[in-house]
Coordinates of C-alpha atoms in Angstrom, one line a residue:
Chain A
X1 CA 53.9 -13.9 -1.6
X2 CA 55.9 -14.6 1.8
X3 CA 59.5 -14.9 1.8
X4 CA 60.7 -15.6 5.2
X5 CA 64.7 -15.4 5.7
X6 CA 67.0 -17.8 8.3
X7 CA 69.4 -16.1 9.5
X8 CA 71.9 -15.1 12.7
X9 CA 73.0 -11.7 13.8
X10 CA 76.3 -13.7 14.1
X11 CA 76.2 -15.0 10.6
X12 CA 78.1 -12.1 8.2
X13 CA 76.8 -13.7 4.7
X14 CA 73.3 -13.4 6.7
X15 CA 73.9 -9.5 6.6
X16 CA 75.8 -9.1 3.0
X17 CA 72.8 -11.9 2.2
X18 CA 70.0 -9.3 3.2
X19 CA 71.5 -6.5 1.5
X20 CA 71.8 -8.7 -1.8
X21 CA 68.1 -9.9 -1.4
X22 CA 66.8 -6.8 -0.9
X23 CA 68.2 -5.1 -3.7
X24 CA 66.1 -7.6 -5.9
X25 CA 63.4 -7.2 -4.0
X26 CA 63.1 -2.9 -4.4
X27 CA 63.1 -3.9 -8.5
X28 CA 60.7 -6.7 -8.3
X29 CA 57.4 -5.2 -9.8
X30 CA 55.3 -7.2 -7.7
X31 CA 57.1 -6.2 -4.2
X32 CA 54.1 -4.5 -2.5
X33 CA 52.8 -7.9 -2.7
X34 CA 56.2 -9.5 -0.7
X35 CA 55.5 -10.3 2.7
X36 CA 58.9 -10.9 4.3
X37 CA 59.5 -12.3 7.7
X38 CA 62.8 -13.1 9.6
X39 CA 63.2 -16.9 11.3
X40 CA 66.1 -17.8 14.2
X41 CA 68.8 -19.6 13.7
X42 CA 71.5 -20.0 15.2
X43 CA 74.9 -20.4 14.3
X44 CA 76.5 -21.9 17.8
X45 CA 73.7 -22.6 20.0
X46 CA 76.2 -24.3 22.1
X47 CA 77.7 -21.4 23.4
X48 CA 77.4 -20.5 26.6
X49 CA 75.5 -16.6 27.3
X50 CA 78.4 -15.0 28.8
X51 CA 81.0 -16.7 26.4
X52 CA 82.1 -14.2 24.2
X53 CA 85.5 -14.2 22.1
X54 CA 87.2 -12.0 19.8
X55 CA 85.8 -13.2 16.5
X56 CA 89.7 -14.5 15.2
X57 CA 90.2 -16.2 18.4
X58 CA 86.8 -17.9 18.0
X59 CA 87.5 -19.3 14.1
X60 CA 91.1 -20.1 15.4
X61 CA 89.9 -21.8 18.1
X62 CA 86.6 -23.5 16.6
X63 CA 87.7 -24.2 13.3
X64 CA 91.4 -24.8 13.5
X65 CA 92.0 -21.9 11.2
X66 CA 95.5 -19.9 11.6
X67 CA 95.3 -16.6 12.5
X68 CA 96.1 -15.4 9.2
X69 CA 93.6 -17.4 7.5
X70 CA 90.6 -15.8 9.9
X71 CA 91.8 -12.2 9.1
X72 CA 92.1 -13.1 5.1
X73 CA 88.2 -14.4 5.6
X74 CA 87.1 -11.4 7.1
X75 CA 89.1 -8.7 4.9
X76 CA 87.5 -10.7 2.1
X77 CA 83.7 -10.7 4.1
X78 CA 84.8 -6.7 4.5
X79 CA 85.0 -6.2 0.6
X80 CA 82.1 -8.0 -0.2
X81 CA 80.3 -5.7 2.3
X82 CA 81.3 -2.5 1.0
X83 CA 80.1 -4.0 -2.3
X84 CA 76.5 -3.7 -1.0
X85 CA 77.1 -0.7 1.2
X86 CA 77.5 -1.9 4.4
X87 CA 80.1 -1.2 6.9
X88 CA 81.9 -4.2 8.0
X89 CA 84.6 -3.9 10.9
X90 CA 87.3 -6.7 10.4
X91 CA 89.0 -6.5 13.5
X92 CA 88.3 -6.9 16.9
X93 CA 84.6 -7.8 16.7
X94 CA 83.4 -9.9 19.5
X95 CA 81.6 -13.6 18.6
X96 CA 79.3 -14.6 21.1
X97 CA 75.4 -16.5 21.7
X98 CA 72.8 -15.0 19.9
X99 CA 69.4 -16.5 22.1
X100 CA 68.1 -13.7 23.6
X101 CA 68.5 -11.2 20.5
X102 CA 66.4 -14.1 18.4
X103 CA 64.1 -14.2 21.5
X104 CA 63.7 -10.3 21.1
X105 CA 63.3 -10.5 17.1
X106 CA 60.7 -12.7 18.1
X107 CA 59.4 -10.1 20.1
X108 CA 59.5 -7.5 17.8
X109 CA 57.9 -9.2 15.1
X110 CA 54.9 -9.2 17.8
X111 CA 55.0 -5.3 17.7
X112 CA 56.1 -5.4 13.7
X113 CA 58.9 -4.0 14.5
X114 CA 61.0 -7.3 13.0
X115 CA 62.8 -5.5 9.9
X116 CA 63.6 -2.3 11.9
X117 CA 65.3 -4.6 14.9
X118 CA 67.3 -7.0 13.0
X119 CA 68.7 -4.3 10.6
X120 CA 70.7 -2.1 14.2
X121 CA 71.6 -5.9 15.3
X122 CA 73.4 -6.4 12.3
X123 CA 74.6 -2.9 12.4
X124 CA 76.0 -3.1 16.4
X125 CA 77.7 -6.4 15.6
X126 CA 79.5 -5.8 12.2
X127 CA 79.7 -2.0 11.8
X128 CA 80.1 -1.0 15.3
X129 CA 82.9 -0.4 18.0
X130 CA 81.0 -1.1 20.5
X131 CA 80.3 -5.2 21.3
X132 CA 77.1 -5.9 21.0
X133 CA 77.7 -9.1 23.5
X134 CA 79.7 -7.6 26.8
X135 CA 77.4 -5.1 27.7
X136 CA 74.7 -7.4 28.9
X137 CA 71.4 -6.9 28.5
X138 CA 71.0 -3.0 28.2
X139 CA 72.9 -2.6 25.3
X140 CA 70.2 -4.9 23.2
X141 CA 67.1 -2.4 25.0
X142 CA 68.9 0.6 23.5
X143 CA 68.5 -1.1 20.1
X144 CA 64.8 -1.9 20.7
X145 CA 64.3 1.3 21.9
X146 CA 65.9 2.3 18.5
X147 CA 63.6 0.3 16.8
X148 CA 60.9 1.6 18.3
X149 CA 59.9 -0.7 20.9
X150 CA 58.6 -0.3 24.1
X151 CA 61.7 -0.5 27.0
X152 CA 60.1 -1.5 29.4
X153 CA 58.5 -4.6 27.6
X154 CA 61.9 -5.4 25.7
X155 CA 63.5 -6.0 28.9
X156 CA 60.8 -7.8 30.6
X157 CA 61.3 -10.0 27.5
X158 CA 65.0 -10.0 27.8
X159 CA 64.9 -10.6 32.0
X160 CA 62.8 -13.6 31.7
X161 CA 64.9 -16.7 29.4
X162 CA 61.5 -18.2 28.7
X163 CA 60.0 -15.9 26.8
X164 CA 59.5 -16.1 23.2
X165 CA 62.2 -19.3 23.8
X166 CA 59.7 -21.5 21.9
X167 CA 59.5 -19.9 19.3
X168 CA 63.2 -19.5 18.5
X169 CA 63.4 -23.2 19.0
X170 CA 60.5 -23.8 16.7
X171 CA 62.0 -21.8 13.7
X172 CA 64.5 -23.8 14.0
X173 CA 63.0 -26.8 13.6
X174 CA 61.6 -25.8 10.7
X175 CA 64.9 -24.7 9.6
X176 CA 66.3 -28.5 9.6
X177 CA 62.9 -29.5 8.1
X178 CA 63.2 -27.4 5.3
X179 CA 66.9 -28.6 4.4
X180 CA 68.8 -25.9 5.7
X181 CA 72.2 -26.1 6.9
X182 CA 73.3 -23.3 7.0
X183 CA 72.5 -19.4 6.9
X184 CA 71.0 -17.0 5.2
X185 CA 68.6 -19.2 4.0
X186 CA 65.5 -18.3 2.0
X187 CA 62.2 -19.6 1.3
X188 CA 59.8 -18.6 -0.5
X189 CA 56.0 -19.7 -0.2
X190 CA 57.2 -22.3 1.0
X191 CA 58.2 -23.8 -2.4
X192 CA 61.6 -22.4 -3.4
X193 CA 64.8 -22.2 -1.3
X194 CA 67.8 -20.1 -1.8
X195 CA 70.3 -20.8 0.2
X196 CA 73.5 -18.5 0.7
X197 CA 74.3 -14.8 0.5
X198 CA 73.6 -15.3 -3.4
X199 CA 73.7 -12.3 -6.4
X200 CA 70.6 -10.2 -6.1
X201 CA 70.5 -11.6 -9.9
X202 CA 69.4 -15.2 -8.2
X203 CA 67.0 -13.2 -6.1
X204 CA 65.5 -11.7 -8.9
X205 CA 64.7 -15.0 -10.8
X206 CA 64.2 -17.2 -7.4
X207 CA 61.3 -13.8 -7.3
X208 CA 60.1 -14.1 -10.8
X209 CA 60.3 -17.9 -10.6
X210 CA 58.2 -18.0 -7.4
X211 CA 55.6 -15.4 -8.5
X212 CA 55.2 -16.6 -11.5
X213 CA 54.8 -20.4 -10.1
X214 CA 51.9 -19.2 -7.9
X215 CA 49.2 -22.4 -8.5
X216 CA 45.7 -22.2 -8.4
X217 CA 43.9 -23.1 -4.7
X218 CA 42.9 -26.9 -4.7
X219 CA 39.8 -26.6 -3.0
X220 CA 38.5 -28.9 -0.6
X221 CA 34.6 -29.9 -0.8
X222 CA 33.9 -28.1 -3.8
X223 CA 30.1 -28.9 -2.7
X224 CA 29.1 -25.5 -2.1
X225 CA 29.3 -24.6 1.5
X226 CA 27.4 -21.4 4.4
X227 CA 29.0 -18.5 3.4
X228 CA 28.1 -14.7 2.5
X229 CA 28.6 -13.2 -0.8
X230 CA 27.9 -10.2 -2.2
X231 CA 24.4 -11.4 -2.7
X232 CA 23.9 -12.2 0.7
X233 CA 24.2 -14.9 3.5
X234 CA 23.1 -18.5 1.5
X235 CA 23.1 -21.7 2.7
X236 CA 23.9 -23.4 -0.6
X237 CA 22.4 -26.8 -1.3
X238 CA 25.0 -29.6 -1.4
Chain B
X1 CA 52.3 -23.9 8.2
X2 CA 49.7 -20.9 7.7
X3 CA 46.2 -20.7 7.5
X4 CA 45.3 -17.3 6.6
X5 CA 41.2 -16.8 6.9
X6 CA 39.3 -14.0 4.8
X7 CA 36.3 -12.8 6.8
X8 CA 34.0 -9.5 7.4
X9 CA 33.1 -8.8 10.8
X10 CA 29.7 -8.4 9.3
X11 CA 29.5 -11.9 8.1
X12 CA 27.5 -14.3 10.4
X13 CA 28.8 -17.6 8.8
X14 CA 32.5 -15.9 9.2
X15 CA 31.9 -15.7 13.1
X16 CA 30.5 -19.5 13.2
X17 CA 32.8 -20.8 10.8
X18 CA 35.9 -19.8 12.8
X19 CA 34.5 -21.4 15.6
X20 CA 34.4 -24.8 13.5
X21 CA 37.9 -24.4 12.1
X22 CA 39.2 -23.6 15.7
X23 CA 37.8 -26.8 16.9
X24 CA 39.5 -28.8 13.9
X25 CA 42.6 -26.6 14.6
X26 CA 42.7 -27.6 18.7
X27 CA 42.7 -31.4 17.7
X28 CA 45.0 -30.9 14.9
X29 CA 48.6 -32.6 16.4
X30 CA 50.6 -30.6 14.3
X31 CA 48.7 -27.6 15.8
X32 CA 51.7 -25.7 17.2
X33 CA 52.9 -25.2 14.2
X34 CA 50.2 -23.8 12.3
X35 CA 49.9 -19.8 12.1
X36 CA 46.6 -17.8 11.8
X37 CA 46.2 -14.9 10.1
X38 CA 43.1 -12.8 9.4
X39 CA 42.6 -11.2 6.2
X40 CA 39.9 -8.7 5.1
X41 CA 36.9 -8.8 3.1
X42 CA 34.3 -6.5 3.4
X43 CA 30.8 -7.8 2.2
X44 CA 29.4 -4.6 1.5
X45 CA 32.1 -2.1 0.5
X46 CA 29.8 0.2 -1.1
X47 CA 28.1 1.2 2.2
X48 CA 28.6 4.6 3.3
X49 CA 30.8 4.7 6.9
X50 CA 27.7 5.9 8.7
X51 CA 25.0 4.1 6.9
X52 CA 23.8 1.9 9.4
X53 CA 20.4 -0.3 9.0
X54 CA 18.9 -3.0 10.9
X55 CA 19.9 -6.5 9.4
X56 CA 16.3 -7.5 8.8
X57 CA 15.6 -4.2 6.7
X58 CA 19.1 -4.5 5.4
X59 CA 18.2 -8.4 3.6
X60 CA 14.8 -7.2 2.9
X61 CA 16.4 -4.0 0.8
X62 CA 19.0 -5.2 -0.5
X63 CA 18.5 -8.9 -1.6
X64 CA 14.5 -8.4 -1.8
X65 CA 13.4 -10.8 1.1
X66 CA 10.5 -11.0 2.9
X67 CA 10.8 -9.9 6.7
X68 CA 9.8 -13.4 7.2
X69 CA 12.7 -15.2 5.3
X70 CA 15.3 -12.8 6.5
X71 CA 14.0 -13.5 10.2
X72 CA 13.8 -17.1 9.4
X73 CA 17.9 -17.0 8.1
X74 CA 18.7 -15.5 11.6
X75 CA 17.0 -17.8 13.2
X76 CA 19.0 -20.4 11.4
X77 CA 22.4 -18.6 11.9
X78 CA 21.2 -18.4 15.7
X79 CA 20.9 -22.0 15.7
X80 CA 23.8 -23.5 13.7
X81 CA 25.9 -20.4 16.1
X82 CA 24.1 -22.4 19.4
X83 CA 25.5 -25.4 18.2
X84 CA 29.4 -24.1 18.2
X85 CA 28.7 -22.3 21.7
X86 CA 28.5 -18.7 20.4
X87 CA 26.2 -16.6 21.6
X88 CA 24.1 -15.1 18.5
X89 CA 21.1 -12.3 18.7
X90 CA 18.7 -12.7 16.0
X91 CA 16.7 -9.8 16.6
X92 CA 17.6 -5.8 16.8
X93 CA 21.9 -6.1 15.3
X94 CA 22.7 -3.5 13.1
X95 CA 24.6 -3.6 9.8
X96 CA 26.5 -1.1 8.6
X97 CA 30.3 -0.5 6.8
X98 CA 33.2 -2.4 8.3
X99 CA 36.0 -0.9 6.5
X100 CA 37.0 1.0 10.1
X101 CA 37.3 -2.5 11.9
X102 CA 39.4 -4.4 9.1
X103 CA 42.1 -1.1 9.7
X104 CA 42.0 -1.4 13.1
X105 CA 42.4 -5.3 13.0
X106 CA 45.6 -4.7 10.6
X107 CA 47.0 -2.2 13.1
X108 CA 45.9 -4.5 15.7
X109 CA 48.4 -7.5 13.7
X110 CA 51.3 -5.2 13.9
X111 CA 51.5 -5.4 17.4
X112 CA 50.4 -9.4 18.2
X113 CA 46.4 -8.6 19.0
X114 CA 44.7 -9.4 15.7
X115 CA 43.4 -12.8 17.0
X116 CA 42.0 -11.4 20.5
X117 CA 40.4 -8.0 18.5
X118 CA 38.5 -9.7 15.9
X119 CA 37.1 -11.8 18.4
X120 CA 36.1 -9.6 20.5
X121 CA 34.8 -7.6 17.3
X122 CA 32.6 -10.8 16.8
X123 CA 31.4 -10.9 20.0
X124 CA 30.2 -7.5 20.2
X125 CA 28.6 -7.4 16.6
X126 CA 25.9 -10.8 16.9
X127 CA 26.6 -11.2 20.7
X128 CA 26.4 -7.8 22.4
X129 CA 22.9 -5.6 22.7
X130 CA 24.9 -2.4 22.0
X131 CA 25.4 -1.6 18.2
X132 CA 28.9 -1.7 17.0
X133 CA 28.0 0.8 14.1
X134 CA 26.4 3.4 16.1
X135 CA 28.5 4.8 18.7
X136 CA 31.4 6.1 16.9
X137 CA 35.1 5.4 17.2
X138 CA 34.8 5.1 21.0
X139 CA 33.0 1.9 21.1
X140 CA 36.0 0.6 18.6
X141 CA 38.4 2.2 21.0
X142 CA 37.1 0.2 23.7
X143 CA 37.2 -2.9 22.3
X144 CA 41.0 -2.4 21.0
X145 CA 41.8 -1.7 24.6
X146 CA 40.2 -5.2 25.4
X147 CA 41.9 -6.8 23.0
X148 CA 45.3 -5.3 24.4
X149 CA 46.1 -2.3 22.4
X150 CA 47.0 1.1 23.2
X151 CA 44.1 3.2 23.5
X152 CA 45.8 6.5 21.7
X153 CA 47.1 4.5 19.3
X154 CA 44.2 2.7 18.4
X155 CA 42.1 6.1 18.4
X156 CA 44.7 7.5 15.9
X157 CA 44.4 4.7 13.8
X158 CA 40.7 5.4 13.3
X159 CA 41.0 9.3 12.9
X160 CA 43.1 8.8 9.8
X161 CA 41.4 7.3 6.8
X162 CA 44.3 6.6 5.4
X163 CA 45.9 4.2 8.2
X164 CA 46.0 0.7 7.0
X165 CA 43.5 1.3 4.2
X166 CA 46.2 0.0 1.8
X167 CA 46.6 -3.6 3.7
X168 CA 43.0 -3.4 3.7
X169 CA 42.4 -3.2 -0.2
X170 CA 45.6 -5.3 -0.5
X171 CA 43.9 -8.2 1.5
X172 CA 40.6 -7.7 -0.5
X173 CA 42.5 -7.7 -4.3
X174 CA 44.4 -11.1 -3.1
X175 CA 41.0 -12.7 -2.3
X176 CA 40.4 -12.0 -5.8
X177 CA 43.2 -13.6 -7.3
X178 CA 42.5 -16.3 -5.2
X179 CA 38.9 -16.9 -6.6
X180 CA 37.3 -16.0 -3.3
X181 CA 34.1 -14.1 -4.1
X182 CA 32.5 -15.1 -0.4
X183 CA 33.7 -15.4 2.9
X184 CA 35.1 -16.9 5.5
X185 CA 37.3 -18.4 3.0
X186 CA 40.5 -20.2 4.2
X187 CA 43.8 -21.0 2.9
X188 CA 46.7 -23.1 3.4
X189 CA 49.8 -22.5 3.0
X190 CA 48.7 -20.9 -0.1
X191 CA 48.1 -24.3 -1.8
X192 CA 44.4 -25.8 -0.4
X193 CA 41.1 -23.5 -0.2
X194 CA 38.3 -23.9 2.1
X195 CA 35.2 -22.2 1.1
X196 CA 32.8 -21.5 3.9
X197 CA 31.3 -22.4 7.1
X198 CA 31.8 -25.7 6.5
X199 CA 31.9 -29.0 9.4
X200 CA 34.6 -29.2 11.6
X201 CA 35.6 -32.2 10.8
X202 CA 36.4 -30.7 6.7
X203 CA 38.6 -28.2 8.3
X204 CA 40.0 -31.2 10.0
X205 CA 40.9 -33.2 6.6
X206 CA 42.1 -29.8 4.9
X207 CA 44.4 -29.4 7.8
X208 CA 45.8 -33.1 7.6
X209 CA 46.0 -32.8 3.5
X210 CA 47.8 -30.0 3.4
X211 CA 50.4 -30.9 6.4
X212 CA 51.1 -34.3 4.5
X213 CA 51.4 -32.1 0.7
X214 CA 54.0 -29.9 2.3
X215 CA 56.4 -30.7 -0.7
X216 CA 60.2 -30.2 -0.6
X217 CA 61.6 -27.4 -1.8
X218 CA 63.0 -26.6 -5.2
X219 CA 66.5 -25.1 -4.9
X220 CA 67.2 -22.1 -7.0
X221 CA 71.1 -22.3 -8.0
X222 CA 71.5 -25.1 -6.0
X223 CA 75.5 -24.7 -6.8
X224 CA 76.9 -23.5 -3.6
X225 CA 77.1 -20.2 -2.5
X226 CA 78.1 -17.7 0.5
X227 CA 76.9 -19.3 3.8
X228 CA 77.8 -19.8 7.2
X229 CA 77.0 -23.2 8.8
X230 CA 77.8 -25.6 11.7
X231 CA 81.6 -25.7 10.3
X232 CA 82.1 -21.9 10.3
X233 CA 81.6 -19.2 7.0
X234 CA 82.7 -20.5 3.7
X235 CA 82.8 -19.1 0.2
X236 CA 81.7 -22.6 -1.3
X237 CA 83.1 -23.6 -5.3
X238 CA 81.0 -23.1 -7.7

C-alpha cells in the first residue's frame, strides 16, 4: 500500500499531522507493507524568494488577524505539538517561500533520502532558533548534508531554479486534482483521502479501511499472453 | 498514476515486453504523469548463486525439451525481440540466479537509477557476448557505474547478502497477492493487471482505461479537521 502525504514545511498542522499519522502507522500490523512518499505543496506560492516575515506579522498582515489572535493560534499550535512530542517555538519564527526546499525534497526522494530530509525541515522551521529562510541557500545544504545527501549535488540542485521545478509543480496538480485544499493531506492508493492534521485514531481506520478495501486486479486481455513462469517461457495460445 | 512492472532479468518476454509497454507509454498523452517502477520476480529462485548453465541445456533440463524446441523458442524470442528493435542472441547466453541483480536494482531505486540499471542489465544478459553470470560482482559493478551509481556503494551492496534482500522477497510475496505467477506482469495504479508480453497497442488501452477509472476519492471523517489552506491555519468545527 502507498500513502503519499501533501504537505509544506511552512504548514504547522503538516508537522503535528505527520507526527499523528505516524503514530498509527508504527501500530498498523501491515506497516512493512506502507510505502509512504511526500508530495509539494505549497502554502503561498505567491511569495516572493527573499520575502520573509516574522510569522505574526505575516497572519497579521495576510489574514487580517490581530496580533493577539496570531500568538493565541500559535500557543494553541505549540500545545498541540508537545502533545505529539515535537518542539514547536511560538515566537519569532520567520514565514517565508518554500520552492526550493520542495525542489530539494524532490531531490532527495531521488537519493531516498525523502523521510530523513523533510523531518530536519520541519525541525529548522518550527523547533529551531535559527530561520530556516534568511540564511540563503547554505543553511538548506547543511540539512541535506544532515540527511545524508551529497553537498555538492544538493547545491547544484538548489543553484539552478529549474531543477526538479517540474516536479513540484506537478504534485501540485495532482493536489487540486485530488480535491485538496489544503494541507496535510493524505491519500491512500489513491482511493481514500484524509485531509487535516487528524487523531492517529482516523489514521488507524483510514489504514485498516484502505488495507482492508484492497480489490482484486481487473485484468486486461485475459486471453493468455508471452510470458515466463515457473514452467518456463510459453507462448500461450489465444 | 503508477505502473509498477514485475520482471526477472532472466526473463526474455520481460525484456521485449518492456519494450512494447514503453512504446504505448511514449504515445500515451497523459504520459508525464505516469511513474514506473520495477519490481522483482525471480523465475528461478531455487538456483544456487553460482549455478550457471547455458539457456539451451537449461530448457532441455529443466522443462524436458528437445535441443531442437528450446533452439526453435530462441529463435522465436530473437524474432518477436527484432521486431521491437532489441538486439537479442539466440545462441551461447547463460542462465543462472538473479537474486544479486534484483538487490542491486532496489539499491539502484533509492538513489533515481532503477530505470537506466535494469536496462542496461537487459542489454547485457540477451544482447551482450559476455556472460552476466560468470564474472562475478565486477561485471555487476560495471554495469551500476553505467547506470549512474556509485561504484563502492554498489560493490557493498553485493558483498552483503543481506542488502535489500527484504524489498526483494517483499516485491516477490506482493506478486503473489496480486495473482501474478508469471512475468512481466504490470499494474496500474493498483487497480488494472496486464499479464505478459502482450501488443503495444493492449498496453495502450490499459493505460487509457485506467487514466479514465481514476475514481474520486472517499473521504475518511470528512468533518473538518486541523489544516492550513489558501486562507491561513484553522482549527475547523466539527
Amino acid at each position: 500500500m502507498r500513502v503519499e502525504i501533501w504537505s509544506d514545511i511552512a504548514c504547522p498542522w503538516c508537522y503535528v499531522g505527520k507526527a499523528r499519522f505516524e503514530k498509527a502507522l508504527a501500530a498498523f500490523p501491515h506497516r512493512e507493507q506502507v510505502e509512504v512518499v511526500h508530495r509539494s505543496f505549497e502554502l503561498d506560492p505567491g511569495r516572493a524568494k527573499g520575502d520573509v516575515q516574522p510569522v505574526i506579522t505575516m497572519l497579521t498582515k495576510k489574514y487580517g488577524m490581530s496580533a493577539q489572535q496570531a500568538q493565541a493560534g500559535e500557543e494553541n499550535l505549540g500545545t498541540q505539538a508537545a502533545a505529539e512530542g515535537l518542539e514547536y517555538r511560538t515566537r519569532d519564527r520567520d514565514h517565508g517561500n518554500t520552492f526550493d526546499m520542495h525542489r530539494l525534497l524532490h531531490f532527495a526522494k531521488e537519493r531516498g533520502r525523502q523521510d530523513e530530509l523533510i523531518q530536519l525541515l520541519y525541525r529548522a522551521n518550527f523547533a529551531e532558533e535559527r530561520s530556516v529562510f534568511t540564511e540563503g541557500d547554505e543553511r538548506l545544504v547543511e540539512l541535506a548534508i544532515e540527511a545524508g545527501l551529497d553537498a555538492d549535488a544538493a547545491r547544484a540542485v538548489l543553484a539552478d531554479p529549474a531543477a526538479y521545478a517540474d516536479d513540484v509543480r506537478a504534485d501540485e496538480r495532482e493536489a487540486a486534482q485530488l480535491g485538496a485544499n489544503g494541507v496535510p493531506f493524505f491519500v491512500l492508493d489513491r482511493a481514500y483521502g484524509v485531509s487535516g492534521a487528524q487523531p492517529a485514531e482516523v489514521f488507524a481506520q483510514a489504514l485498516t479501511q484502505a488495507w482492508g478495501d484492497r480489490s482484486p486486479l481487473k485484468l486486461i486481455d485475459d486471453g493468455g499472453a508471452e510470458a515466463c513462469g515457473p514452467d518456463g517461457c510459453a507462448v500461450p495460445q489465444h
